[in-house]
Short mmCIF file of C-alpha atoms (C1' of nucleotides) in Angstrom, two decimals:
data_model
loop_
_atom_site.label_atom_id
_atom_site.label_comp_id
_atom_site.label_asym_id
_atom_site.label_seq_id
_atom_site.Cartn_x
_atom_site.Cartn_y
_atom_site.Cartn_z
CA MET A 6 100.02 93.08 85.89
CA LEU A 7 99.92 91.26 89.19
CA LEU A 8 99.72 87.50 89.39
CA VAL A 9 96.50 86.21 90.88
CA ASN A 10 98.57 83.84 92.98
CA THR A 11 100.43 86.79 94.46
CA ILE A 12 97.15 88.42 95.36
CA ARG A 13 95.85 85.26 96.97
CA GLU A 14 99.01 84.31 98.83
CA ASN A 15 100.05 87.78 99.97
CA TYR A 16 96.65 89.32 100.30
CA ASP A 17 97.50 91.67 103.18
CA THR A 18 100.71 92.95 101.62
CA VAL A 19 98.96 93.62 98.35
CA LEU A 20 96.08 95.37 100.05
CA THR A 21 98.27 97.69 102.12
CA GLY A 22 100.35 98.37 99.03
CA LEU A 23 97.35 99.38 96.99
CA LYS A 24 96.15 101.64 99.77
CA LYS A 25 99.50 103.39 99.59
CA ARG A 26 98.58 103.96 95.97
CA ASN A 27 95.36 105.58 97.08
CA LEU A 28 93.47 103.07 94.98
CA PRO A 29 89.80 103.37 95.84
CA ASN A 30 87.85 100.17 96.58
CA ALA A 31 91.02 98.11 96.82
CA GLU A 32 89.25 95.50 98.95
CA SER A 33 86.35 94.99 96.61
CA ILE A 34 88.62 94.85 93.57
CA LEU A 35 90.79 92.19 95.14
CA ALA A 36 87.75 90.26 96.30
CA LYS A 37 86.40 90.33 92.77
CA VAL A 38 89.72 89.07 91.40
CA LEU A 39 89.72 86.10 93.74
CA GLU A 40 86.11 85.37 92.96
CA LEU A 41 86.66 85.46 89.22
CA ASP A 42 89.73 83.30 89.55
CA GLN A 43 87.78 80.72 91.49
CA SER A 44 85.00 80.56 88.93
CA ARG A 45 87.61 80.39 86.21
CA LYS A 46 89.04 77.30 87.86
CA ASP A 47 85.64 75.75 88.39
CA THR A 48 84.63 76.34 84.82
CA GLN A 49 87.87 74.99 83.49
CA ASN A 50 87.45 71.92 85.61
CA GLN A 51 84.02 71.17 84.24
CA ARG A 52 85.10 71.82 80.71
CA ASP A 53 88.19 69.66 80.97
CA THR A 54 86.22 66.78 82.39
CA LEU A 55 83.74 66.87 79.54
CA GLN A 56 86.47 67.30 77.00
CA ALA A 57 88.25 64.26 78.39
CA GLU A 58 85.08 62.25 77.98
CA SER A 59 84.62 63.50 74.46
CA ASN A 60 88.19 62.60 73.59
CA ALA A 61 87.69 59.11 74.96
CA ILE A 62 84.58 58.62 72.87
CA SER A 63 86.31 59.79 69.74
CA LYS A 64 89.07 57.31 70.36
CA GLN A 65 86.51 54.58 70.83
CA ILE A 66 84.78 55.49 67.58
CA GLY A 67 88.07 55.15 65.78
CA MET A 68 88.51 51.62 67.07
CA LEU A 69 84.93 50.58 66.38
CA MET A 70 85.16 51.80 62.82
CA LYS A 71 88.28 49.77 62.30
CA GLU A 72 86.30 46.73 63.39
CA GLY A 73 83.47 47.75 61.10
CA LYS A 74 80.91 48.09 63.88
CA ASN A 75 79.14 50.97 62.25
CA ALA A 76 75.86 50.61 64.07
CA GLU A 77 77.54 51.09 67.43
CA VAL A 78 79.38 54.09 66.11
CA GLU A 79 76.15 55.79 65.20
CA GLN A 80 74.86 55.13 68.66
CA ILE A 81 77.65 56.81 70.58
CA LYS A 82 77.94 59.65 68.13
CA ALA A 83 74.67 60.89 69.53
CA ARG A 84 76.22 61.18 72.95
CA THR A 85 79.02 63.37 71.72
CA THR A 86 76.60 65.89 70.25
CA GLU A 87 75.19 66.41 73.68
CA ILE A 88 78.63 66.81 75.26
CA LYS A 89 79.70 69.20 72.55
CA GLU A 90 76.83 71.51 73.34
CA GLN A 91 77.81 71.63 76.97
CA ILE A 92 81.46 72.16 76.18
CA LYS A 93 80.59 75.04 73.93
CA THR A 94 78.63 76.78 76.65
CA LEU A 95 81.37 76.25 79.19
CA GLU A 96 83.97 77.39 76.70
CA GLU A 97 82.11 80.64 76.19
CA SER A 98 81.74 81.44 79.84
CA PHE A 99 85.35 80.43 80.45
CA ALA A 100 86.53 82.92 77.83
CA GLN A 101 84.27 85.56 79.29
CA ILE A 102 85.51 85.01 82.82
CA GLU A 103 89.13 85.08 81.71
CA GLU A 104 88.57 88.30 79.84
CA SER A 105 86.90 90.02 82.79
CA LEU A 106 89.69 88.84 85.04
CA LYS A 107 92.31 90.18 82.66
CA GLN A 108 90.55 93.52 82.33
CA LEU A 109 90.28 93.79 86.08
CA LEU A 110 93.94 92.95 86.59
CA TYR A 111 94.87 95.67 84.10
CA THR A 112 93.27 98.22 86.40
CA ILE A 113 95.39 97.23 89.39
CA PRO A 114 98.70 99.07 89.68
CA ASN A 115 101.88 97.49 90.93
CA VAL A 116 102.32 96.98 94.66
CA PRO A 117 104.76 99.58 95.99
CA HIS A 118 107.91 98.49 97.76
CA VAL A 119 107.81 98.83 101.58
CA SER A 120 110.16 101.81 101.44
CA VAL A 121 107.78 103.83 99.26
CA PRO A 122 106.37 106.71 101.31
CA PHE A 123 102.66 107.37 101.66
CA GLY A 124 101.48 110.45 99.82
CA LYS A 125 99.17 111.89 97.24
CA SER A 126 101.29 114.01 94.94
CA ALA A 127 104.76 115.22 94.07
CA GLU A 128 104.67 117.28 97.27
CA ASP A 129 104.97 114.09 99.27
CA ASN A 130 108.01 112.65 97.53
CA GLU A 131 110.93 111.97 99.79
CA ILE A 132 114.19 113.78 99.09
CA VAL A 133 116.84 111.10 99.49
CA LEU A 134 119.87 113.28 98.89
CA GLN A 135 121.08 116.44 97.27
CA ASN A 136 124.49 116.89 95.72
CA GLY A 137 126.57 119.53 93.94
CA THR A 138 126.68 123.28 94.31
CA ILE A 139 124.05 125.57 92.98
CA PRO A 140 125.87 128.19 90.89
CA THR A 141 125.52 131.95 91.35
CA LEU A 142 124.80 133.45 87.99
CA PRO A 143 125.96 136.80 86.66
CA GLU A 144 123.74 139.86 86.22
CA GLY A 145 121.50 139.50 83.22
CA LYS A 146 121.21 135.73 83.53
CA LEU A 147 118.78 134.24 81.04
CA PRO A 148 116.56 131.18 80.99
CA HIS A 149 117.59 128.66 78.35
CA TRP A 150 114.80 129.60 75.94
CA GLU A 151 116.31 133.06 75.72
CA LEU A 152 119.86 131.72 75.50
CA ILE A 153 119.17 129.39 72.62
CA LYS A 154 117.55 132.18 70.69
CA LYS A 155 120.40 134.58 71.34
CA LEU A 156 123.00 132.00 70.36
CA ASP A 157 120.86 130.59 67.55
CA ILE A 158 121.48 126.96 68.49
CA ILE A 159 117.95 125.61 68.93
CA ASP A 160 115.07 126.91 66.84
CA PHE A 161 111.50 126.31 67.93
CA GLU A 162 109.85 128.42 65.24
CA LEU A 163 111.62 126.48 62.54
CA GLY A 164 110.34 123.28 64.14
CA VAL A 165 106.81 124.67 64.04
CA LYS A 166 107.22 125.37 60.36
CA ILE A 167 108.44 121.89 59.58
CA THR A 168 106.36 119.86 62.00
CA GLY A 169 104.64 121.68 64.84
CA ALA A 170 105.13 122.90 68.39
CA GLY A 171 107.43 120.81 70.52
CA PHE A 172 109.65 119.66 67.66
CA PRO A 173 112.69 121.94 67.87
CA VAL A 174 115.45 122.14 65.29
CA TYR A 175 118.97 121.92 66.71
CA LYS A 176 121.50 123.92 64.77
CA GLY A 177 125.28 124.28 64.73
CA LYS A 178 126.73 123.95 68.21
CA GLY A 179 123.26 123.07 69.47
CA ALA A 180 123.19 120.01 67.23
CA ARG A 181 126.77 119.13 68.14
CA LEU A 182 125.93 119.34 71.84
CA GLN A 183 123.15 116.83 71.31
CA ARG A 184 125.45 114.44 69.51
CA ALA A 185 128.18 114.87 72.12
CA LEU A 186 125.81 114.08 74.97
CA ILE A 187 124.47 110.99 73.26
CA ASN A 188 127.96 109.68 72.60
CA PHE A 189 129.11 110.53 76.10
CA PHE A 190 126.16 108.71 77.66
CA LEU A 191 126.63 105.65 75.48
CA ASP A 192 130.37 105.46 76.12
CA GLU A 193 129.86 105.77 79.86
CA ALA A 194 127.31 102.96 79.74
CA LEU A 195 129.69 100.72 77.82
CA LYS A 196 132.34 101.35 80.47
CA ALA A 197 129.80 100.33 83.09
CA GLY A 198 129.22 97.00 81.35
CA TYR A 199 126.10 97.72 79.31
CA THR A 200 125.42 96.21 75.91
CA GLU A 201 124.49 98.78 73.30
CA ILE A 202 121.23 98.22 71.44
CA GLN A 203 119.81 100.08 68.50
CA PRO A 204 116.15 99.14 68.44
CA PRO A 205 113.37 100.07 66.04
CA ILE A 206 111.59 103.24 67.07
CA LEU A 207 108.21 102.08 65.89
CA VAL A 208 106.65 99.20 67.75
CA ASN A 209 103.63 97.00 67.27
CA GLU A 210 100.65 96.55 69.53
CA ASP A 211 102.00 93.50 71.32
CA SER A 212 105.04 95.46 72.42
CA GLY A 213 102.82 98.27 73.65
CA TYR A 214 100.93 95.82 75.82
CA GLY A 215 104.11 94.14 76.96
CA THR A 216 105.51 97.19 78.70
CA GLY A 217 102.15 98.60 79.71
CA GLN A 218 101.68 101.58 77.38
CA LEU A 219 98.59 99.84 76.10
CA PRO A 220 95.74 99.67 76.68
CA ASP A 221 95.60 102.68 79.01
CA LYS A 222 98.05 105.19 77.67
CA GLU A 223 97.23 104.84 74.02
CA GLY A 224 96.62 108.57 73.68
CA GLN A 225 100.16 109.34 74.79
CA MET A 226 101.72 107.69 71.76
CA TYR A 227 101.80 108.76 68.15
CA GLU A 228 100.32 106.08 65.99
CA ALA A 229 100.98 105.16 62.39
CA THR A 230 97.42 104.01 61.92
CA VAL A 231 97.71 102.44 58.48
CA ASP A 232 100.20 99.91 59.82
CA ARG A 233 98.97 100.01 63.42
CA LEU A 234 102.44 100.88 64.70
CA PHE A 235 103.36 103.27 67.47
CA LEU A 236 106.24 105.70 67.74
CA ILE A 237 108.04 104.83 70.93
CA PRO A 238 107.66 107.14 73.93
CA THR A 239 110.87 105.67 75.34
CA ALA A 240 113.48 103.08 74.36
CA GLU A 241 112.21 101.04 77.29
CA VAL A 242 109.46 99.73 75.03
CA PRO A 243 111.50 98.08 72.26
CA ILE A 244 114.46 97.14 74.48
CA THR A 245 112.36 95.46 77.15
CA ASN A 246 110.22 93.74 74.53
CA ILE A 247 113.30 91.98 73.21
CA TYR A 248 112.64 89.62 76.09
CA ARG A 249 108.91 89.19 75.58
CA ASP A 250 107.99 85.48 75.72
CA ALA A 251 111.54 84.56 76.63
CA ILE A 252 112.66 81.90 79.06
CA LEU A 253 116.13 82.75 80.29
CA ASN A 254 118.66 80.71 82.19
CA GLU A 255 119.84 81.90 85.56
CA SER A 256 123.29 82.25 84.04
CA ASP A 257 121.96 84.90 81.65
CA PHE A 258 121.62 87.38 84.51
CA PRO A 259 122.26 90.20 84.89
CA ILE A 260 121.17 91.59 81.53
CA LYS A 261 122.19 95.22 81.14
CA ASN A 262 121.23 96.97 77.93
CA VAL A 263 121.61 100.57 76.88
CA GLY A 264 120.10 102.26 73.87
CA TYR A 265 119.85 105.69 72.39
CA THR A 266 116.62 106.60 70.61
CA PRO A 267 114.51 109.60 69.87
CA CYS A 268 111.34 109.52 71.93
CA PHE A 269 107.90 110.71 70.90
CA ARG A 270 105.19 111.82 73.26
CA ARG A 271 101.91 113.44 72.44
CA GLU A 272 101.76 114.94 75.94
CA ALA A 273 98.06 115.47 75.45
CA GLY A 274 96.75 117.91 77.97
CA SER A 275 99.99 118.43 79.84
CA TRP A 276 101.04 121.83 78.57
CA GLY A 277 101.19 124.89 80.77
CA ALA A 278 103.24 127.93 81.63
CA HIS A 279 106.02 125.90 83.31
CA VAL A 280 106.80 123.83 80.26
CA ARG A 281 108.46 126.48 78.15
CA GLY A 282 111.45 125.83 75.98
CA LEU A 283 113.10 122.48 76.42
CA ASN A 284 111.18 121.55 79.53
CA ARG A 285 108.67 119.50 77.61
CA LEU A 286 108.80 118.36 73.99
CA HIS A 287 106.99 116.03 71.63
CA GLN A 288 110.24 114.66 70.29
CA PHE A 289 113.41 114.38 72.31
CA ASP A 290 116.52 112.27 72.61
CA LYS A 291 117.18 109.89 75.43
CA VAL A 292 119.66 107.22 76.37
CA GLU A 293 117.93 104.50 78.33
CA ILE A 294 119.30 101.70 80.48
CA VAL A 295 117.32 98.50 80.93
CA HIS A 296 118.09 95.69 83.34
CA ILE A 297 116.59 92.22 83.37
CA SER A 298 117.34 90.90 86.80
CA HIS A 299 117.04 87.87 89.01
CA PRO A 300 114.26 88.71 91.49
CA GLU A 301 116.51 88.25 94.48
CA VAL A 302 118.91 90.98 93.46
CA SER A 303 116.69 93.44 91.62
CA TYR A 304 116.88 96.05 94.37
CA GLN A 305 120.65 95.89 94.31
CA ALA A 306 120.37 96.48 90.58
CA LEU A 307 118.13 99.48 91.23
CA GLU A 308 120.72 101.01 93.57
CA GLU A 309 123.43 100.32 91.03
CA MET A 310 121.43 102.13 88.37
CA SER A 311 120.72 105.05 90.67
CA LEU A 312 124.41 105.44 91.48
CA TYR A 313 125.29 105.13 87.82
CA VAL A 314 122.90 107.93 86.84
CA GLN A 315 124.15 110.10 89.70
CA GLY A 316 127.69 109.54 88.44
CA LEU A 317 126.70 110.97 85.06
CA LEU A 318 125.24 114.06 86.69
CA GLN A 319 128.39 114.52 88.76
CA LYS A 320 130.56 114.26 85.67
CA LEU A 321 128.42 116.88 83.99
CA GLU A 322 128.90 119.06 87.10
CA LEU A 323 125.18 119.56 87.58
CA PRO A 324 123.63 120.04 91.01
CA TYR A 325 121.04 117.33 91.51
CA ARG A 326 118.81 115.67 94.00
CA VAL A 327 117.35 112.21 94.25
CA LEU A 328 113.71 111.67 95.16
CA ARG A 329 111.98 108.55 96.26
CA LEU A 330 108.53 108.88 94.77
CA CYS A 331 105.53 108.49 97.01
CA GLY A 332 102.69 106.07 96.33
CA GLY A 333 100.55 108.75 94.74
CA ASP A 334 103.19 110.04 92.32
CA MET A 335 104.72 106.77 91.19
CA GLY A 336 104.04 105.32 87.77
CA PHE A 337 101.36 102.66 87.47
CA THR A 338 103.70 99.77 86.79
CA SER A 339 106.54 100.64 89.15
CA ALA A 340 107.26 99.22 92.59
CA LEU A 341 109.91 101.78 93.48
CA THR A 342 111.05 104.82 91.54
CA TYR A 343 113.87 107.26 92.08
CA ASP A 344 113.60 110.51 90.21
CA MET A 345 116.77 112.46 89.55
CA GLU A 346 116.30 116.18 89.24
CA VAL A 347 118.85 118.79 88.23
CA PHE A 348 118.69 122.39 89.30
CA SER A 349 118.30 124.74 86.38
CA ALA A 350 119.68 127.92 87.82
CA ALA A 351 118.06 130.59 85.69
CA GLN A 352 114.58 129.12 85.93
CA GLU A 353 115.41 128.33 89.54
CA ARG A 354 113.60 125.04 89.23
CA TRP A 355 114.37 121.38 89.71
CA LEU A 356 113.90 119.49 86.47
CA GLU A 357 113.36 115.75 86.26
CA VAL A 358 116.05 114.27 84.03
CA SER A 359 115.85 110.64 84.97
CA SER A 360 113.44 108.20 86.47
CA VAL A 361 114.86 104.89 87.62
CA SER A 362 112.36 102.17 88.45
CA ASN A 363 112.09 98.59 89.53
CA PHE A 364 108.96 97.01 88.10
CA GLU A 365 109.63 93.73 89.86
CA SER A 366 107.59 91.09 88.04
CA TYR A 367 104.75 93.41 87.03
CA GLN A 368 106.00 93.98 83.48
CA ALA A 369 107.52 90.52 83.27
CA ASN A 370 104.10 89.00 83.84
CA ARG A 371 102.67 90.81 80.86
CA LEU A 372 105.77 90.13 78.83
CA LYS A 373 105.87 86.47 79.87
CA LEU A 374 109.52 87.05 80.63
CA ARG A 375 110.69 84.15 82.73
CA TYR A 376 113.76 82.26 83.75
CA ARG A 377 114.36 78.68 84.76
CA ASN A 378 115.46 78.33 88.35
CA ALA A 379 117.63 75.62 89.90
CA ASP A 380 114.59 73.33 90.16
CA LYS A 381 113.95 73.83 86.44
CA LYS A 382 110.77 75.71 87.21
CA THR A 383 109.93 78.85 85.33
CA GLN A 384 109.72 82.05 87.36
CA LEU A 385 109.05 85.63 86.38
CA ALA A 386 112.15 87.78 86.08
CA HIS A 387 112.34 91.37 87.27
CA THR A 388 112.63 94.31 84.90
CA LEU A 389 114.12 97.71 85.64
CA ASN A 390 114.86 100.75 83.61
CA GLY A 391 116.01 104.31 83.85
CA SER A 392 116.97 107.29 81.76
CA ALA A 393 120.69 107.79 81.48
CA LEU A 394 119.86 110.43 80.51
CA ALA A 395 117.10 112.42 78.83
CA LEU A 396 118.72 115.21 76.88
CA PRO A 397 116.54 118.33 76.70
CA ARG A 398 116.49 119.24 80.36
CA ILE A 399 120.16 118.37 80.71
CA VAL A 400 120.82 120.78 77.88
CA ALA A 401 118.65 123.39 79.56
CA ALA A 402 120.55 123.05 82.82
CA ILE A 403 123.98 123.06 81.17
CA LEU A 404 123.09 126.23 79.27
CA GLU A 405 121.58 128.03 82.22
CA ASN A 406 124.03 126.98 84.92
CA ASN A 407 127.19 127.62 82.96
CA GLN A 408 126.41 131.00 81.49
CA THR A 409 129.17 133.57 82.01
CA GLU A 410 129.86 136.95 80.47
CA ALA A 411 132.26 135.18 78.12
CA GLY A 412 129.70 132.67 76.92
CA ILE A 413 128.47 129.28 78.05
CA LYS A 414 131.18 127.05 79.44
CA MET A 415 130.89 123.41 78.46
CA PRO A 416 131.41 120.68 81.08
CA GLU A 417 134.97 119.31 81.04
CA VAL A 418 133.92 115.74 80.15
CA LEU A 419 132.10 116.85 77.02
CA ILE A 420 134.92 118.85 75.46
CA PRO A 421 136.57 115.84 73.77
CA TYR A 422 133.19 114.97 72.28
CA LEU A 423 132.32 118.54 71.30
CA GLY A 424 135.51 119.89 69.85
CA PHE A 425 134.82 123.27 71.48
CA ASP A 426 134.71 124.46 75.08
CA LYS A 427 132.11 127.18 75.04
CA ILE A 428 129.17 128.48 73.10
"C1'" A B 23 103.74 96.19 44.78
"C1'" G B 24 102.82 91.37 41.47
"C1'" A B 25 103.60 85.81 41.07
"C1'" G B 26 105.04 81.34 43.41
"C1'" A B 27 106.71 78.45 47.75
"C1'" G B 28 106.63 77.99 52.80
"C1'" U B 29 105.72 78.67 58.60
"C1'" U B 30 106.05 71.82 63.15
"C1'" G B 31 109.55 71.41 69.94
"C1'" G B 32 116.44 75.14 71.42
"C1'" G B 33 118.14 73.74 65.96
"C1'" U B 34 117.66 70.53 61.39
"C1'" G B 35 113.47 67.99 59.90
"C1'" A B 36 109.45 63.68 59.38
"C1'" G B 37 104.48 63.62 59.56
"C1'" U B 38 97.92 64.46 54.44
"C1'" G B 39 92.18 62.77 59.20
"C1'" G B 40 92.13 58.53 64.79
"C1'" C B 41 97.52 54.21 67.45
"C1'" U B 42 101.09 61.90 67.07
"C1'" G B 43 102.50 66.21 72.30
"C1'" A B 44 104.33 64.93 67.86
"C1'" A B 45 109.61 60.18 64.45
"C1'" A B 46 114.76 60.76 63.57
"C1'" C B 47 119.11 63.50 64.08
"C1'" C B 48 121.80 67.59 66.39
"C1'" A B 49 122.41 70.66 70.57
"C1'" A B 50 121.77 70.86 75.95
"C1'" C B 51 121.71 68.53 80.82
"C1'" A B 52 122.74 64.21 84.25
"C1'" G B 53 125.30 59.66 84.72
"C1'" U B 54 128.64 55.29 83.27
"C1'" U B 55 133.37 54.46 81.26
"C1'" U B 56 138.30 57.16 81.36
"C1'" G B 57 145.09 59.01 84.09
"C1'" C B 58 142.90 64.11 81.83
"C1'" U B 59 140.28 65.65 77.51
"C1'" A B 60 137.79 63.40 73.60
"C1'" A B 61 134.95 59.34 71.92
"C1'" A B 62 131.31 55.69 73.16
"C1'" C B 63 127.11 54.19 75.97
"C1'" U B 64 122.62 55.09 79.25
"C1'" G B 65 119.00 58.42 80.84
"C1'" U B 66 116.54 63.28 80.92
"C1'" C B 67 115.20 66.78 77.68
"C1'" G B 68 108.34 72.03 75.57
"C1'" U B 69 104.81 75.65 77.59
"C1'" A B 70 100.34 77.22 80.00
"C1'" C B 71 96.13 76.47 83.01
"C1'" G B 72 93.66 72.86 86.28
"C1'" G B 73 93.35 68.34 89.79
"C1'" G B 74 96.57 66.02 93.31
"C1'" U B 75 100.76 66.22 97.14
"C1'" U B 76 103.89 69.19 103.03
"C1'" A B 77 106.75 68.80 98.48
"C1'" A B 78 107.12 65.26 94.72
"C1'" A B 79 105.14 61.19 92.13
"C1'" C B 80 100.91 61.00 89.38
"C1'" U B 81 96.97 63.08 86.45
"C1'" G B 82 93.19 66.28 83.06
"C1'" U B 83 92.89 69.95 79.20
"C1'" A B 84 94.89 73.12 75.56
"C1'" C B 85 98.80 74.53 72.23
"C1'" C B 86 102.36 72.19 65.40
"C1'" G B 87 102.52 81.08 62.75
"C1'" G B 88 97.39 83.74 64.51
"C1'" G B 89 91.98 83.50 64.09
"C1'" G B 90 87.62 80.97 62.35
"C1'" G B 91 85.21 76.58 60.00
"C1'" U B 92 84.21 71.17 58.45
"C1'" U B 93 84.26 66.40 61.41
"C1'" C B 94 82.43 61.87 66.52
"C1'" G B 95 87.86 63.07 65.85
"C1'" A B 96 92.43 68.09 62.67
"C1'" A B 97 99.58 69.38 62.77
"C1'" U B 98 96.97 66.94 58.58
"C1'" C B 99 90.91 69.32 54.92
"C1'" C B 100 88.51 74.54 53.97
"C1'" C B 101 88.41 80.12 54.74
"C1'" C B 102 90.64 84.77 56.51
"C1'" C B 103 95.00 87.26 58.41
"C1'" A B 104 100.23 87.81 59.64
"C1'" C B 105 105.10 86.68 58.66
"C1'" U B 106 109.38 84.34 55.91
"C1'" C B 107 111.83 82.84 51.37
"C1'" U B 108 112.44 82.94 45.79
"C1'" C B 109 111.62 85.55 41.15
"C1'" U B 110 109.88 90.27 38.88
"C1'" G B 111 109.31 95.61 39.78
"C1'" C B 112 110.69 99.94 42.69
"C1'" C B 113 114.09 102.29 45.99
"C1'" A B 114 117.83 104.66 50.51
#
RNA sequence: AGAGAGUUGGGUGAGUGGCUGAAACCAACAGUUUGCUAAACUGUCGUACGGGUUAAACUGUACCGGGGGUUCGAAUCCCCCACUCUCUGCCA
């Protein structure tokens, strides 16, 4: 969430930013925030003053009792009862004000970076670049959901039997392709200086709040209700939460972590005709990169991540494009997001395979992720993350784009990992 | 899962009702000394939210696993919860 100080000190920037987000009533929301913050301060001030008085009296009682002046003690005790009443009232309204303020702040999305285009939907995203050649496919080309059936490498019906829709079973070369991609992505990340992390894939409530899945997107996660744990929708959640409540040193930067995990998404209400096959699943594999960055260089880090992800797509010989998301399409917590899309040649569609975002201090504020600057003051760090990469749509594109009469050719870089060169 | 013990600042660890935001030691940081390193010595050394200041200085409040209670006053007493350790059981 945003810092109230940011809202107060950069009011105009915040307001224009929120308008880019198409947030209705931005003015009145911000006004309410400032108002609540002011009454929070006033209330705290009153409470603290009374509390100070009460503390002084208690100290005095201690001394009087030591001197055996019990009559005087009884006298001033009466005064504290009065003060205590007042403190209690103030305490209650203070808690109430703080809670309303917090709830209100939760409803305010991050302020978009200046380069984020205005716009309402995916239509308005800006195409930054396009790279690679779109293949011409032979007669009788098939979409991946036909290919996997024909080749018997991914089985959706079997997944339905075991679990339900959206939980495919990968078999034979299909399973080996998954494993090869995961290893390839992790090895590439190591070469690029990332530290490999294997986090838990169930997280507690605090972690959900830390990265912003809670309280709003509760319905998007599977929950183990008995233990009040959530299956992660992305490795971003556990890997970023490593740094919850941390105070780093400037010398700790940059922090670059990579982790492979399965991801679980309920995807409630987001199914339709265009999400056949591997395009949308409840469980899928993803390798995620997470940066914790010094605020001054977080946008350099974002570019670095974008180039890194593009490099992976180039190595996999997939045609791709990079989009800068518009204010209306960007995630709630992001300040700037690049989406990477690959062209899946049989479906003739662009598929999102990565989303690289700078959250600036928005997540860090919830996480209480700070660092100590040269003046020994604590400052919020910046967090960034991106998929590198999400597997299912990569698999879909590899299968569709590389189909030949002789079978599906595997990308050169994967062959050492696969142990075969076509399916 | 059952029984017992525990949870204090970056670490070890003292503290059983007021003089404790918290001893001592270690680590860290700055300085003195030194041919260099080491040692020794001196100092600094929690977080959050307020007040104050151009900025500091200074100052108020809260925080000793989390929440609640008793009390004029709680790290210290009581209750609930979480977690950790030991033993027993079970198990990949």
